[in-house]
C-alpha positions as a printed NumPy array, in Angstrom:
array([[  0.   ,   0.   ,   0.   ],
       [  1.235,   3.486,  -0.846],
       [  0.619,   4.806,   2.651],
       [  2.69 ,   2.004,   4.164],
       [  5.647,   3.177,   2.083],
       [  5.046,   6.819,   3.012],
       [  4.878,   5.954,   6.705],
       [  8.058,   3.869,   6.424],
       [  9.756,   6.892,   4.862],
       [  8.621,   9.117,   7.75 ],
       [  9.995,   6.579,  10.239],
       [ 13.35 ,   6.524,   8.412],
       [ 13.58 ,  10.316,   8.275],
       [ 12.571,  10.635,  11.929],
       [ 15.198,   8.115,  13.029],
       [ 17.873,   9.915,  11.024],
       [ 17.011,  13.245,  12.641],
       [ 16.076,  12.389,  16.233],
       [ 17.776,   9.08 ,  17.075],
       [ 20.895,   8.737,  14.939],
       [ 21.364,  12.468,  14.183],
       [ 23.103,  11.508,  10.943],
       [ 20.884,  13.853,   8.919],
       [ 22.484,  16.843,  10.644],
       [ 26.019,  16.508,   9.364],
       [ 28.976,  17.605,  11.497],
       [ 27.384,  19.034,  14.653],
       [ 28.331,  19.717,  18.249],
       [ 26.629,  17.77 ,  21.029],
       [ 25.826,  18.862,  24.579],
       [ 24.632,  17.047,  27.686],
       [ 20.951,  16.885,  28.611],
       [ 19.023,  14.998,  31.327],
       [ 18.332,  12.351,  28.656],
       [ 21.822,  12.049,  27.157],
       [ 23.739,  13.848,  24.439],
       [ 21.719,  16.037,  22.072],
       [ 22.656,  18.484,  19.304],
       [ 23.659,  21.939,  20.535],
       [ 20.698,  24.31 ,  20.44 ],
       [ 18.156,  21.504,  20.795],
       [ 16.174,  20.979,  23.995],
       [ 13.649,  18.736,  25.715],
       [ 10.144,  19.876,  26.576],
       [  7.241,  17.931,  28.054],
       [  4.438,  17.246,  25.619],
       [  1.957,  19.051,  27.85 ],
       [  4.016,  22.225,  27.661],
       [  3.873,  22.372,  23.848],
       [  0.114,  21.827,  23.732],
       [ -2.845,  24.127,  24.114],
       [ -4.681,  21.27 ,  25.787],
       [ -4.575,  17.548,  26.443],
       [ -8.012,  16.304,  27.404],
       [-10.537,  13.493,  26.987],
       [-14.279,  13.059,  26.798],
       [-17.161,  11.331,  28.524],
       [-19.657,   8.693,  27.465],
       [-22.998,  10.472,  26.857],
       [-24.94 ,   7.841,  28.776],
       [-23.182,   8.92 ,  31.999],
       [-24.982,  12.249,  31.536],
       [-28.297,  10.547,  30.849],
       [-28.014,  11.149,  27.107],
       [-28.49 ,   8.524,  24.405],
       [-26.655,   8.027,  21.147],
       [-28.559,   8.96 ,  17.99 ],
       [-28.804,   7.519,  14.497],
       [-27.222,  10.612,  12.961],
       [-25.792,  13.975,  13.978],
       [-22.423,  14.874,  15.5  ],
       [-19.794,  12.186,  14.919],
       [-18.766,  10.462,  18.146],
       [-15.373,   8.785,  17.905],
       [-14.395,   5.853,  20.105],
       [-11.142,   3.914,  20.258],
       [-12.388,   1.323,  17.802],
       [-13.109,   4.111,  15.298],
       [ -9.35 ,   4.654,  14.87 ],
       [ -7.61 ,   2.181,  12.59 ],
       [ -4.109,   0.799,  13.044],
       [ -3.009,   2.7  ,   9.928],
       [ -4.075,   6.014,  11.605],
       [ -7.162,   6.47 ,   9.463],
       [-10.751,   6.623,  10.746],
       [-13.33 ,   3.882,  10.338],
       [-16.461,   5.934,   9.772],
       [-18.598,   2.792,   9.883],
       [-17.735,   2.565,  13.59 ],
       [-18.606,   6.171,  14.456],
       [-21.487,   6.689,  16.846],
       [-23.508,   9.912,  16.854],
       [-24.841,  12.434,  19.344],
       [-27.236,  15.352,  19.021],
       [-26.329,  19.046,  19.318],
       [-27.568,  19.296,  22.905],
       [-25.269,  16.476,  24.011],
       [-22.373,  18.022,  22.089],
       [-22.874,  21.257,  24.047],
       [-22.777,  19.316,  27.322],
       [-19.548,  17.648,  26.127],
       [-17.969,  20.846,  24.783],
       [-14.674,  20.121,  26.575],
       [-14.102,  17.171,  24.276],
       [-15.117,  18.702,  20.965],
       [-12.553,  17.723,  18.344],
       [-10.825,  20.352,  16.198],
       [ -9.023,  20.12 ,  12.878],
       [ -5.36 ,  19.082,  13.364],
       [ -5.989,  17.539,  16.785],
       [ -4.143,  14.294,  17.377],
       [ -6.381,  11.584,  18.84 ],
       [ -4.614,   8.921,  20.912],
       [ -6.288,   5.902,  22.498],
       [ -5.647,   5.671,  26.251],
       [ -7.923,   2.761,  27.233],
       [ -8.817,  -0.54 ,  25.652],
       [ -6.368,  -0.928,  22.788],
       [ -3.688,   1.584,  23.808],
       [ -1.643,   3.764,  21.52 ],
       [ -3.668,   3.999,  18.316],
       [ -3.571,   7.523,  16.945],
       [ -4.779,   9.708,  14.11 ],
       [ -4.466,  13.276,  12.867],
       [ -7.854,  14.954,  12.444],
       [ -8.909,  16.716,   9.262],
       [-12.169,  18.564,   8.709],
       [-13.797,  15.663,   6.831],
       [-14.875,  14.049,  10.131],
       [-16.01 ,  17.255,  11.82 ],
       [-18.046,  18.167,  13.778],
       [-17.018,  15.437,  16.183],
       [-16.661,  14.557,  19.845],
       [-15.109,  11.651,  21.749],
       [-15.171,   9.66 ,  24.978],
       [-12.849,   8.935,  27.889],
       [-10.913,   6.236,  26.005],
       [ -9.456,   8.77 ,  23.568],
       [ -7.11 ,  11.628,  24.432],
       [ -7.287,  14.85 ,  22.432],
       [ -3.839,  16.383,  21.931],
       [ -3.945,  19.956,  20.587],
       [ -0.564,  21.582,  19.949],
       [  0.19 ,  25.294,  19.971],
       [  4.001,  25.571,  20.129],
       [  4.919,  23.223,  17.28 ],
       [  3.102,  22.234,  14.125],
       [  0.652,  19.355,  14.718],
       [  2.22 ,  17.434,  11.818],
       [  5.556,  17.587,  13.607],
       [  4.205,  15.992,  16.788],
       [  2.304,  13.492,  14.65 ],
       [  5.629,  12.447,  13.094],
       [  6.997,  11.656,  16.575],
       [  4.138,   9.223,  17.105],
       [  4.729,   7.661,  13.677],
       [  8.406,   7.403,  14.62 ],
       [  7.431,   5.449,  17.797],
       [  8.986,   8.072,  20.075],
       [  6.266,   7.525,  22.694],
       [  6.164,   3.749,  22.927],
       [  8.695,   2.909,  25.659],
       [  7.748,   5.857,  27.895],
       [  4.046,   5.115,  27.755],
       [  4.625,   1.379,  28.122],
       [  6.568,   1.973,  31.35 ],
       [  3.837,   4.249,  32.689],
       [  0.721,   2.296,  31.736],
       [ -1.648,   1.803,  34.662],
       [ -2.567,  -1.848,  35.036],
       [ -6.085,  -2.431,  36.269],
       [ -9.041,  -4.441,  34.971],
       [ -8.363,  -2.576,  31.751],
       [ -4.921,  -1.114,  31.031],
       [ -4.996,   2.653,  30.594],
       [ -2.878,   5.769,  30.308],
       [ -3.662,   8.872,  32.332],
       [ -3.712,  12.336,  30.818],
       [ -0.858,  13.183,  33.188],
       [  1.259,  10.435,  31.634],
       [  0.393,  11.661,  28.138],
       [  1.508,  15.188,  29.096],
       [  4.763,  14.039,  30.699],
       [  6.263,  12.522,  27.547],
       [  9.65 ,  14.274,  26.996],
       [  9.871,  15.667,  23.461],
       [ 13.251,  16.499,  21.889],
       [ 12.86 ,  19.719,  19.917],
       [ 15.298,  21.117,  17.348],
       [ 16.172,  24.785,  17.068],
       [ 13.866,  26.784,  14.79 ],
       [ 16.103,  26.414,  11.722],
       [ 16.226,  22.626,  11.98 ],
       [ 12.504,  22.437,  12.77 ],
       [ 11.8  ,  24.235,   9.506],
       [ 14.16 ,  21.975,   7.556],
       [ 12.666,  18.838,   9.095],
       [  9.094,  19.953,   8.38 ],
       [ 10.044,  20.802,   4.787],
       [ 10.735,  17.063,   4.374],
       [  7.997,  15.604,   6.569],
       [  4.904,  17.709,   5.899],
       [  4.495,  16.744,   2.204],
       [  4.635,  13.063,   3.205],
       [  1.896,  13.553,   5.803],
       [ -0.227,  15.518,   3.331],
       [  0.164,  12.684,   0.811],
       [ -1.007,  10.155,   3.415],
       [ -4.062,  12.298,   4.261],
       [ -4.908,  12.686,   0.569],
       [ -4.719,   8.918,   0.095],
       [ -7.022,   8.385,   3.087],
       [ -9.512,  10.797,   1.5  ],
       [ -9.386,   8.949,  -1.813],
       [ -9.876,   5.582,  -0.112],
       [-12.873,   6.959,   1.796],
       [-14.364,   8.378,  -1.406],
       [-14.079,   4.978,  -3.083],
       [-15.596,   3.302,  -0.032],
       [-18.596,   5.658,  -0.133],
       [-18.988,   5.101,  -3.868],
       [-18.974,   1.342,  -3.341],
       [-21.655,   1.631,  -0.631],
       [-23.872,   3.776,  -2.874],
       [-23.561,   1.285,  -5.733],
       [-24.367,  -1.653,  -3.453],
       [-27.372,   0.195,  -2.027],
       [-28.666,   0.968,  -5.515],
       [-28.209,  -2.645,  -6.593],
       [-30.107,  -3.935,  -3.557],
       [-32.991,  -1.535,  -4.255],
       [-33.222,  -2.672,  -7.865],
       [-33.57 ,  -6.346,  -7.02 ]])
């Protein structure tokens, strides 16, 4: 699949920049609490580079029912392993319920990250699924100090896996707290290298999103054709 190759390329680029540092040429290194890093780079906690990190609530806990149509309601199972959305698994809520759950309204360019059930699935939101809301099994990560595509590339590059694995809360159902999500240390380049890195990465992410859109369009077309065929029988 084309997106598999694009994601593999992002992983390779990310490793070259943030793990091996071989994309940077002849550079000076300095000490940090997490080991040697390029001079001018620094660590920041994920929560400190985000406008918010939050989660939602199941409508039924507020005495509200799901509806047959309306505002998209995204659960963990609505996020695919390839970071796309399975719209067939969206639930729906009405506008009144969405107002009650305004804290967990989803915005364009939010990163959704599953924190209960199947942990660690993630997706970058575009406006094709909006308006939308979510429940307590999905964290909403909304950046404001780096581009959302940049943070998204860290997740694709598996930057988060070991830290979150070590800090998973084991109960009846394994889960990650919002505090743990926020405490992930993020290695950030200086502004010049951020711009150079994003010049490489952003077109790859845009290509992946465009492919998702095309796949969804074909899926909808297939459903319309099948519906028409069933009606004509």
